[in-house]
Amino acid sequence: MSEAFVRCTGVTKRFGDTTAVDDVSLAVEHGQTLALLGPSGCGKTTLLRLISGLERPDAGTISIDGVQVAGGGRDVAPEKRRVGMVFQDYALFPHLSVRDNIAFGMSGSGRKGRIEGLLAGTGLAGLGSRMPQELSGGQQQRVALARSLAAEPSVMLLDEPFSNLDPELRHRLREAGRAILESLQMTAIFVSHDQEEALSLSGRIAIMMNGRIEPVGSPSAVYSHPATRAVANFLGDANFLPGEDRDGRLQFERGSVAAKSGLSGAVEVMVRPERLR
């Protein structure tokens, strides 16, 4: 397994008496896309802000590309972490054109060529002179993505970037976003409460509940073999049957089936509707 590119170890963040992020440990490999999926108020956006440097952890450490950026007496400024962030409301500068929004913060030679390349790569060719208010929601989202990529970040953080779009446009843009991130081999973490979006867009999923991360896995593994009942309920429809494992058979109120659960005694079986025949 590759060395983690982004690593959180025992990260905790409190706001008064509320613990928003509770002893979270998380690792994301280089070039991997991880979805932070969970209900509103579970702490996922706070964790994203901690990684970006917009918040400071009360405990634990955060490392990016092998360099500790937070915790243990260190607090690297957000602009020095080489992190790109796309906010839910895009946060475009209304007084700047599309081209100038993308160029904001860029330095060095070859700026013009890089800007034109980003415009083309995000489907915005020919729109560089327009103002943000002259664009559709989908176009504004792509400007926000291009602006974040312009700074050549090592990590992209996306905070529910598609939530303000209609379903059809959301589907098209998340596919386009995935293609862009994959083509750049970009390490990315995105926050979502949309189950379909997380299952289709990411290579791995981390479910967050009440400030804690449930076991991380592939979309299929987390869906088919959830670690807890809460995760199973959050990821789609599920039925739960109480039973008992007796010598390799699951005994229910009205029958039994063979099973290789490796358990014994009282159990609860999750059944997804699509698995019934």
XYZ file of C-alpha atoms in Angstrom:
277
model
C 0.000 0.000 0.000
C 1.280 3.497 -0.822
C 2.292 5.938 1.878
C -0.585 8.189 2.954
C -0.500 11.596 1.264
C -2.957 13.145 3.716
C -3.002 11.784 7.240
C -5.076 12.785 10.253
C -4.142 11.163 13.557
C -6.352 11.506 16.621
C -7.753 14.838 15.430
C -10.257 16.527 17.750
C -12.001 19.890 17.422
C -14.345 21.428 19.983
C -16.572 24.466 19.833
C -17.467 25.256 23.423
C -19.137 22.177 24.886
C -19.677 20.607 21.450
C -17.133 18.155 20.041
C -17.447 18.570 16.273
C -14.577 16.205 15.372
C -13.862 13.435 17.858
C -10.493 11.618 17.773
C -10.525 11.128 13.988
C -7.764 9.177 12.251
C -7.807 9.074 8.461
C -5.360 8.350 5.631
C -5.694 9.221 1.931
C -3.190 7.955 -0.632
C -1.712 10.031 -3.442
C -4.063 10.331 -6.413
C -7.003 8.934 -4.461
C -10.449 10.497 -4.143
C -12.067 10.087 -0.740
C -15.675 10.996 0.022
C -16.573 12.220 3.500
C -20.215 11.243 3.671
C -22.575 11.895 6.539
C -25.679 13.733 7.751
C -25.716 17.470 8.375
C -23.887 18.456 11.545
C -21.748 15.309 11.722
C -18.449 17.227 11.533
C -17.391 16.529 7.951
C -17.027 20.166 6.869
C -15.155 20.966 10.077
C -12.696 18.161 9.307
C -12.189 19.606 5.817
C -11.507 23.037 7.330
C -9.007 21.508 9.738
C -7.094 19.904 6.866
C -7.110 23.171 4.905
C -5.888 25.212 7.870
C -9.034 27.311 8.274
C -9.482 25.756 11.731
C -6.946 24.546 14.296
C -7.285 21.140 15.972
C -7.517 20.971 19.761
C -5.742 17.609 19.690
C -4.056 15.325 17.174
C -1.902 15.965 14.116
C -2.421 16.514 10.381
C 0.209 15.803 7.716
C 0.220 16.530 3.972
C 2.789 14.897 1.696
C 4.798 13.743 4.688
C 4.967 17.200 6.296
C 3.144 17.880 9.556
C 1.010 20.987 9.073
C -1.069 21.031 12.267
C -0.829 19.804 15.832
C 2.123 19.157 18.072
C 2.925 22.857 18.226
C 2.838 23.350 14.446
C 0.331 25.439 12.525
C 1.233 25.945 8.867
C -0.763 28.780 7.284
C -3.488 27.722 4.808
C -1.769 29.415 1.863
C 1.408 27.431 2.525
C -0.241 24.005 2.630
C -0.688 23.778 -1.166
C -4.338 22.947 -0.679
C -7.052 23.953 -3.143
C -10.576 24.361 -1.808
C -13.908 24.593 -3.609
C -16.651 25.951 -1.375
C -20.338 25.130 -1.528
C -21.184 28.679 -2.645
C -18.129 28.814 -5.001
C -16.922 32.142 -3.439
C -16.132 33.750 -6.805
C -15.075 37.404 -6.945
C -18.088 39.187 -8.497
C -15.997 42.159 -9.728
C -13.510 39.965 -11.623
C -13.965 38.230 -14.958
C -13.778 34.458 -15.280
C -10.192 34.742 -16.512
C -9.192 37.045 -13.637
C -10.909 34.823 -11.081
C -8.829 31.893 -12.280
C -5.649 34.004 -12.371
C -6.111 35.265 -8.811
C -3.152 34.134 -6.736
C -1.212 32.771 -9.714
C 2.416 33.762 -10.135
C 5.354 32.950 -12.364
C 5.797 32.758 -16.101
C 3.381 31.104 -18.453
C 0.301 32.407 -16.634
C -1.633 33.145 -19.824
C -1.048 29.687 -21.238
C -1.995 28.002 -17.953
C -5.190 30.034 -17.719
C -6.235 29.147 -21.257
C -5.442 25.506 -20.563
C -7.622 25.526 -17.449
C -10.459 27.241 -19.318
C -10.341 24.547 -21.986
C -9.910 21.693 -19.512
C -12.946 22.705 -17.486
C -15.201 23.385 -20.473
C -15.021 27.177 -20.161
C -13.219 28.009 -23.419
C -14.610 31.246 -24.851
C -16.060 32.384 -21.506
C -12.938 33.981 -20.036
C -14.200 37.563 -20.443
C -17.576 36.983 -18.811
C -18.433 38.059 -15.278
C -19.598 35.461 -12.702
C -23.168 36.800 -12.677
C -23.380 36.112 -16.415
C -22.749 32.390 -15.901
C -25.004 29.484 -15.037
C -24.579 27.666 -11.743
C -22.728 24.849 -13.451
C -20.345 27.254 -15.160
C -19.665 29.045 -11.873
C -18.837 25.714 -10.267
C -16.299 25.000 -12.986
C -14.715 28.440 -12.534
C -14.299 27.681 -8.825
C -12.660 24.354 -9.672
C -10.356 25.955 -12.261
C -9.347 28.700 -9.806
C -8.402 26.107 -7.202
C -6.409 24.092 -9.752
C -4.608 27.222 -10.986
C -2.503 27.377 -7.832
C -1.249 23.846 -8.597
C -2.303 22.384 -5.240
C -1.150 19.010 -4.009
C -4.587 18.292 -2.499
C -8.091 19.347 -3.533
C -10.776 19.787 -0.881
C -14.358 20.110 -2.131
C -17.172 21.081 0.232
C -20.453 19.834 -1.314
C -19.517 21.440 -4.658
C -22.552 20.127 -6.562
C -25.297 20.660 -3.972
C -26.680 23.882 -5.503
C -27.251 22.343 -8.940
C -30.267 20.578 -10.405
C -30.018 16.751 -10.554
C -29.221 16.435 -14.275
C -26.509 19.105 -14.202
C -25.139 17.707 -10.943
C -24.681 14.312 -12.584
C -22.883 15.762 -15.618
C -20.566 17.963 -13.585
C -19.561 15.351 -11.052
C -18.559 13.082 -13.936
C -16.587 15.942 -15.477
C -15.015 16.753 -12.112
C -13.981 13.161 -11.591
C -12.392 13.040 -15.044
C -10.414 16.227 -14.371
C -9.123 15.021 -10.992
C -8.198 11.612 -12.408
C -6.380 13.126 -15.390
C -4.266 15.214 -13.011
C -3.777 12.300 -10.579
C -4.950 14.726 -7.919
C -5.448 13.689 -4.313
C -8.937 14.868 -3.380
C -11.311 14.832 -0.427
C -14.876 15.927 -0.940
C -17.709 16.366 1.498
C -21.210 15.243 0.598
C -24.472 14.152 2.153
C -25.607 12.729 -1.209
C -25.187 8.944 -1.105
C -25.366 8.421 -4.875
C -22.787 11.132 -5.440
C -20.346 9.626 -2.947
C -20.811 6.072 -4.220
C -20.233 7.062 -7.854
C -17.503 9.684 -7.542
C -15.014 8.357 -5.007
C -12.573 5.487 -4.789
C -13.077 5.247 -1.042
C -15.770 6.377 1.371
C -15.518 7.489 4.981
C -18.849 7.666 6.794
C -18.915 10.296 9.536
C -21.384 10.075 12.404
C -21.423 12.381 15.435
C -17.890 13.579 14.809
C -16.392 10.115 14.382
C -15.222 8.230 11.298
C -16.582 4.753 10.704
C -14.252 2.213 9.020
C -13.143 3.471 5.585
C -13.556 1.297 2.503
C -14.498 1.089 -1.149
C -18.053 2.173 -2.048
C -19.137 -1.433 -2.665
C -17.606 -2.692 0.589
C -19.121 0.050 2.732
C -22.526 -0.461 1.103
C -22.554 -4.267 1.218
C -20.752 -4.742 4.532
C -21.415 -1.671 6.698
C -19.661 -1.594 10.056
C -22.710 -0.477 12.042
C -26.478 -0.347 11.762
C -26.314 3.459 11.601
C -24.088 3.281 8.517
C -26.354 0.664 6.918
C -29.396 2.870 7.471
C -27.634 5.925 6.081
C -26.520 4.175 2.886
C -29.772 3.264 1.195
C -32.694 1.063 2.177
C -32.167 -1.929 4.431
C -34.217 -4.427 6.419
C -32.957 -5.860 9.714
C -33.874 -9.315 10.959
C -33.119 -10.460 14.519
C -31.879 -14.026 14.764
C -29.372 -16.390 16.303
C -26.311 -18.101 14.862
C -26.332 -21.794 15.811
C -23.600 -24.018 14.432
C -23.347 -22.235 11.099
C -27.066 -21.633 10.599
C -28.958 -18.431 11.173
C -32.183 -19.170 13.021
C -35.058 -16.762 12.546
C -38.592 -16.707 13.883
C -39.869 -18.415 10.724
C -37.033 -20.537 9.452
C -33.282 -20.727 9.088
C -30.555 -20.363 6.460
C -26.977 -21.567 6.178
C -24.387 -18.897 6.926
C -20.652 -18.468 7.373
C -20.726 -15.499 9.688
C -18.157 -16.826 12.130
C -20.392 -15.571 14.919
C -22.380 -17.286 17.612
C -25.400 -16.304 19.632
C -27.757 -13.407 18.936
C -27.232 -11.579 15.639
C -28.966 -8.997 13.490
C -28.963 -9.587 9.744
C -29.088 -6.739 7.235
C -30.846 -7.408 3.930
C -30.729 -4.973 1.019
C -33.948 -4.993 -1.057
C -32.091 -5.590 -4.332
C -30.604 -8.819 -2.941
C -34.027 -10.418 -2.502
C -35.210 -12.806 -5.208
